[in-house]
């Protein structure tokens, strides 16, 4: 099976702000390939470099060194208006004095497209974002979610090769944000346009992305599909940033690992100290006298609605979190101080790199 063609590529991109010894590298030798037609997410905490990388692709910033390529062509020095790329910002930047249809048509008019083509494209975009009834309404009269749809339609109207999205859902409330996650993925699949999405929200990234690049301190820590990133994190940072994680320590003899909490697991690792991760949903709480279970004491119970998290104090004093489905009756929580047993499959433990 042939590899998908590459839409966007960063090659050894460095972006430094300032001069000499006081210069700060927002990006430090970043290389990544984004495939045509995929929903690719740059994920990481504030200051990790994800928006800087997006701005290099858009042309709003020029790399200190390295290259940005689009369809294999070097666009590093190409100004933003010469790139077949559009950007949707957090603020949407709509024109409040114009109608929805006029906002969508604006970019096409600036390009000098024929009136008949503009009218046809605007109608298609309105249908795509499901705003046909609001075509003649001023954008200042719309809700936040509706304004975001207008911004998306305006950005998609010129049919860019790549659509860049800089945390466009951050201003929305939780319910609307979840709805728009589904809508964004639908739009990307229907248009086939390459989406490059920036967020610090791990749930957004896992929900929408074909692939995710997890970033930290100007570096890409890991690139992979959501399931791969979640189940096989490359290192401790990725494991801790994507979802909740328990970290365990132990010592390897080359063939197995003796965990500090008491059990021996069949994981091959170089001899010496090791670090492992296990997700809370893989931790099982059983009766204290269950054969083979590790002894633990309930330290706290935290109710999340559908789930309940048990904070378990192990024999060595470390803490494990177990995620359990909350009982339908609303009762049955284990009280603080209850003695329990803990089990988990060896296969659920992930050996972490540096």
XYZ file of C-alpha atoms in Angstrom:
354
model
C 0.000 0.000 0.000
C 1.504 3.349 -1.055
C 2.114 6.136 1.429
C -0.314 9.047 1.463
C 1.139 12.185 -0.196
C 2.442 14.866 2.151
C 0.537 18.163 2.325
C 2.714 20.072 4.811
C 6.215 19.415 6.037
C 8.432 21.175 8.547
C 12.124 20.358 8.164
C 14.423 21.114 11.094
C 12.382 24.213 11.905
C 13.874 26.527 14.506
C 12.176 29.696 15.719
C 14.083 31.857 18.171
C 12.862 35.097 19.692
C 15.538 37.517 20.815
C 19.261 37.598 20.142
C 22.381 35.907 21.469
C 22.444 34.335 24.913
C 19.014 35.719 25.814
C 17.292 34.194 22.744
C 14.376 31.878 23.494
C 13.732 28.964 21.143
C 9.985 28.526 20.697
C 10.760 25.709 18.254
C 13.970 23.714 18.445
C 14.764 21.590 15.357
C 11.183 20.437 14.714
C 10.499 18.092 11.807
C 7.051 16.714 10.997
C 5.095 15.520 7.954
C 1.327 16.106 7.682
C -0.494 13.938 5.154
C -2.981 15.193 2.590
C -6.592 15.029 3.717
C -5.914 14.208 7.357
C -7.018 15.896 10.556
C -3.697 16.568 12.249
C -3.520 18.045 15.740
C -0.669 19.883 17.456
C -1.249 19.216 21.151
C 0.582 20.524 24.167
C 0.579 22.953 27.102
C 0.879 26.720 26.771
C 4.320 27.758 25.561
C 5.165 24.404 23.959
C 5.529 25.890 20.450
C 2.350 24.564 18.791
C 0.959 27.992 17.785
C 4.409 29.102 16.620
C 4.565 26.092 14.291
C 1.075 26.919 13.007
C 2.164 30.512 12.328
C 5.200 29.272 10.386
C 2.882 27.208 8.170
C 0.559 30.201 7.723
C 3.463 32.527 6.917
C 2.831 34.905 9.819
C 6.291 34.025 11.154
C 9.507 33.092 9.348
C 11.694 30.335 10.812
C 15.106 31.310 12.160
C 16.356 28.252 10.292
C 14.801 25.249 8.591
C 12.104 24.950 5.942
C 8.338 24.810 5.524
C 7.085 22.874 2.499
C 3.630 22.659 0.921
C 3.026 19.835 -1.564
C 6.797 19.411 -1.694
C 7.505 23.044 -2.633
C 9.532 25.279 -0.317
C 7.246 28.117 0.886
C 9.474 29.288 3.745
C 9.813 32.821 2.369
C 6.396 33.039 0.701
C 4.115 35.735 2.215
C 0.802 34.608 3.780
C -1.370 35.974 0.953
C 0.542 33.865 -1.586
C -0.021 30.584 0.267
C -3.063 28.357 -0.482
C -3.687 28.217 3.255
C -6.413 29.738 5.434
C -6.531 30.215 9.207
C -9.389 30.199 11.719
C -8.465 32.058 14.905
C -9.824 31.918 18.447
C -11.546 35.277 18.002
C -13.163 34.331 14.619
C -12.489 37.950 13.388
C -15.862 38.301 11.661
C -17.176 41.590 10.249
C -20.115 42.545 12.542
C -21.601 45.020 10.022
C -21.852 42.334 7.325
C -24.354 39.505 7.013
C -23.422 35.844 7.278
C -23.455 35.480 3.491
C -21.382 38.641 3.017
C -18.783 37.411 5.519
C -18.458 34.125 3.656
C -18.215 35.923 0.312
C -15.586 38.436 1.474
C -12.466 36.387 0.705
C -13.795 35.329 -2.679
C -14.532 38.948 -3.581
C -10.991 39.968 -2.594
C -9.721 37.322 -5.022
C -11.850 38.785 -7.798
C -13.924 35.684 -8.352
C -16.933 36.012 -10.743
C -20.221 36.962 -9.032
C -21.977 33.788 -10.190
C -19.194 31.641 -8.737
C -19.285 33.577 -5.447
C -23.047 33.145 -5.132
C -22.802 29.402 -5.821
C -19.909 28.929 -3.397
C -21.617 30.898 -0.614
C -24.767 28.769 -1.000
C -22.673 25.596 -0.814
C -20.823 26.809 2.286
C -24.059 27.813 4.031
C -25.406 24.314 3.425
C -22.146 22.746 4.603
C -22.250 24.537 7.970
C -26.049 24.331 8.196
C -26.680 28.087 8.329
C -28.914 28.611 5.263
C -31.755 30.204 7.328
C -29.333 32.784 8.732
C -27.719 33.933 5.483
C -29.057 37.501 5.804
C -28.525 37.882 9.541
C -25.711 40.069 10.911
C -22.981 38.046 12.618
C -23.383 40.187 15.753
C -26.834 38.603 16.141
C -25.469 35.049 16.221
C -24.475 32.777 19.093
C -20.849 31.818 19.663
C -21.297 28.442 17.987
C -22.994 30.013 14.964
C -20.236 32.620 14.652
C -17.682 29.860 14.668
C -19.495 28.112 11.811
C -19.425 31.365 9.809
C -15.680 31.673 10.403
C -15.192 28.098 9.215
C -17.354 28.645 6.126
C -15.445 31.825 5.250
C -12.113 30.017 5.593
C -13.288 27.008 3.563
C -14.942 29.019 0.758
C -11.740 29.633 -1.290
C -10.993 25.850 -1.090
C -7.561 26.163 0.545
C -5.201 23.211 0.364
C -4.718 23.442 4.137
C -6.934 24.885 6.871
C -5.166 25.965 10.057
C -7.227 26.182 13.254
C -5.774 27.951 16.283
C -7.801 26.756 19.304
C -11.100 27.797 17.663
C -13.269 26.033 20.271
C -11.727 27.520 23.411
C -14.317 30.319 23.788
C -17.295 27.938 23.689
C -19.019 26.351 26.674
C -18.466 22.637 27.315
C -21.655 21.305 25.677
C -21.258 23.432 22.558
C -17.556 22.606 22.365
C -18.348 18.887 22.261
C -20.953 19.449 19.545
C -18.493 21.473 17.483
C -15.843 18.766 17.803
C -18.175 16.456 15.901
C -19.048 19.197 13.403
C -15.400 20.010 12.713
C -14.584 16.382 11.993
C -17.634 16.136 9.717
C -16.549 19.245 7.789
C -13.039 17.906 7.380
C -14.261 14.557 6.090
C -16.803 16.140 3.707
C -14.364 18.654 2.211
C -11.280 16.406 2.205
C -9.150 19.444 3.084
C -6.096 18.950 5.289
C -6.850 20.348 8.761
C -4.052 21.343 11.131
C -5.594 21.955 14.537
C -3.923 23.493 17.591
C -5.211 22.744 21.089
C -4.114 22.174 24.670
C -7.241 20.048 25.261
C -6.376 16.351 25.157
C -10.034 15.299 24.757
C -10.414 17.488 21.649
C -7.282 15.938 20.178
C -8.346 12.352 20.906
C -11.900 12.951 19.640
C -11.157 14.536 16.271
C -7.664 13.673 15.097
C -6.353 11.169 12.597
C -2.911 11.789 14.083
C -1.563 13.863 16.957
C 1.818 15.510 17.546
C 2.392 15.965 21.274
C 4.670 18.938 21.901
C 6.665 20.166 24.880
C 9.270 22.926 25.253
C 9.695 23.453 21.514
C 10.064 19.769 20.668
C 7.724 17.094 19.293
C 7.656 14.288 21.837
C 5.571 11.790 19.865
C 3.486 11.584 16.674
C 0.821 8.929 16.235
C -2.837 7.989 16.021
C -4.932 8.841 19.117
C -5.111 5.225 20.288
C -1.353 4.780 19.858
C -0.591 7.984 21.762
C -2.917 6.960 24.600
C -2.007 3.277 24.907
C 1.697 3.439 23.988
C 3.081 6.783 25.186
C 6.715 7.308 24.207
C 7.793 8.870 27.486
C 6.655 10.136 30.860
C 5.594 13.547 29.527
C 3.254 12.071 26.903
C 1.839 9.574 29.398
C 1.098 12.323 31.916
C -0.276 14.858 29.422
C -2.644 12.478 27.606
C -5.255 11.310 30.080
C -4.757 10.294 33.682
C -1.868 7.974 34.408
C -0.406 6.022 37.292
C 3.381 5.861 37.336
C 5.123 2.844 38.851
C 8.788 2.236 39.531
C 10.706 -0.996 39.726
C 13.907 -2.821 38.903
C 14.550 -4.985 35.861
C 16.767 -8.067 35.757
C 16.559 -8.116 31.954
C 13.745 -10.669 31.813
C 11.165 -9.312 34.282
C 10.505 -6.259 36.444
C 10.094 -6.326 40.199
C 7.714 -3.462 41.001
C 8.270 -1.430 44.148
C 4.598 -1.939 45.060
C 5.217 -5.671 45.392
C 4.519 -7.719 42.229
C 6.780 -9.098 39.526
C 5.746 -8.639 35.900
C 6.972 -10.268 32.707
C 8.270 -7.212 30.858
C 11.681 -7.255 29.231
C 13.742 -4.128 29.860
C 17.438 -3.306 30.206
C 18.702 -4.253 33.683
C 18.325 -1.492 36.256
C 15.663 0.954 37.476
C 12.615 1.354 35.219
C 9.536 3.551 35.037
C 6.147 2.259 33.889
C 2.664 3.686 33.360
C -0.790 2.203 33.757
C -4.126 3.894 33.088
C -6.662 4.075 35.954
C -9.258 2.077 33.974
C -6.819 -0.880 33.865
C -6.534 -1.039 37.671
C -8.977 -3.515 39.240
C -10.148 -3.287 42.851
C -10.989 -6.660 44.390
C -11.519 -8.117 47.847
C -8.578 -7.768 50.218
C -8.219 -11.574 50.472
C -8.338 -12.155 46.706
C -5.468 -14.543 45.769
C -2.582 -12.741 44.097
C -3.960 -9.252 44.760
C -1.724 -6.505 46.101
C -2.841 -5.089 49.460
C -4.103 -1.491 49.442
C -6.188 0.929 51.488
C -8.783 3.350 50.131
C -7.406 6.841 50.675
C -10.174 8.829 48.968
C -13.194 8.384 46.728
C -13.941 10.993 44.036
C -17.305 10.900 42.245
C -17.398 12.081 38.582
C -20.932 11.069 37.638
C -20.499 8.135 35.281
C -17.157 7.239 36.886
C -15.771 7.062 40.389
C -12.044 7.364 41.063
C -10.559 5.470 43.998
C -7.253 6.770 45.338
C -5.518 3.707 46.749
C -2.590 3.763 49.152
C -0.243 0.853 48.450
C 1.978 -1.033 50.891
C 5.056 1.040 49.979
C 3.148 4.307 50.575
C 2.669 5.143 46.875
C -0.779 5.929 45.453
C -2.656 4.300 42.588
C -5.857 5.672 41.056
C -8.495 3.192 39.883
C -11.364 4.302 37.655
C -14.604 2.406 38.186
C -18.061 2.782 36.714
C -20.309 4.423 39.291
C -23.047 2.140 40.629
C -26.491 2.835 39.178
C -28.062 2.991 42.626
C -25.866 5.907 43.658
C -24.580 3.948 46.647
C -21.838 1.422 47.263
C -18.818 3.720 47.523
C -15.914 2.237 49.414
C -15.228 4.219 52.573
C -11.880 5.774 53.337
C -9.679 3.310 55.206
C -11.267 0.191 53.652
C -8.747 -2.571 52.965
C -8.922 -3.842 49.380
C -6.872 -5.779 46.868
C -5.444 -4.459 43.597
C -4.842 -6.390 40.386
C -3.995 -5.467 36.794
C -2.901 -7.372 33.686
C 0.837 -7.284 32.954
C -0.016 -6.237 29.389
C -1.608 -2.999 30.666
C 1.742 -1.713 31.935
C 3.705 0.430 29.481
C 7.462 0.732 29.789
C 8.392 4.397 29.461
C 11.386 5.948 27.752
C 13.310 8.928 29.061
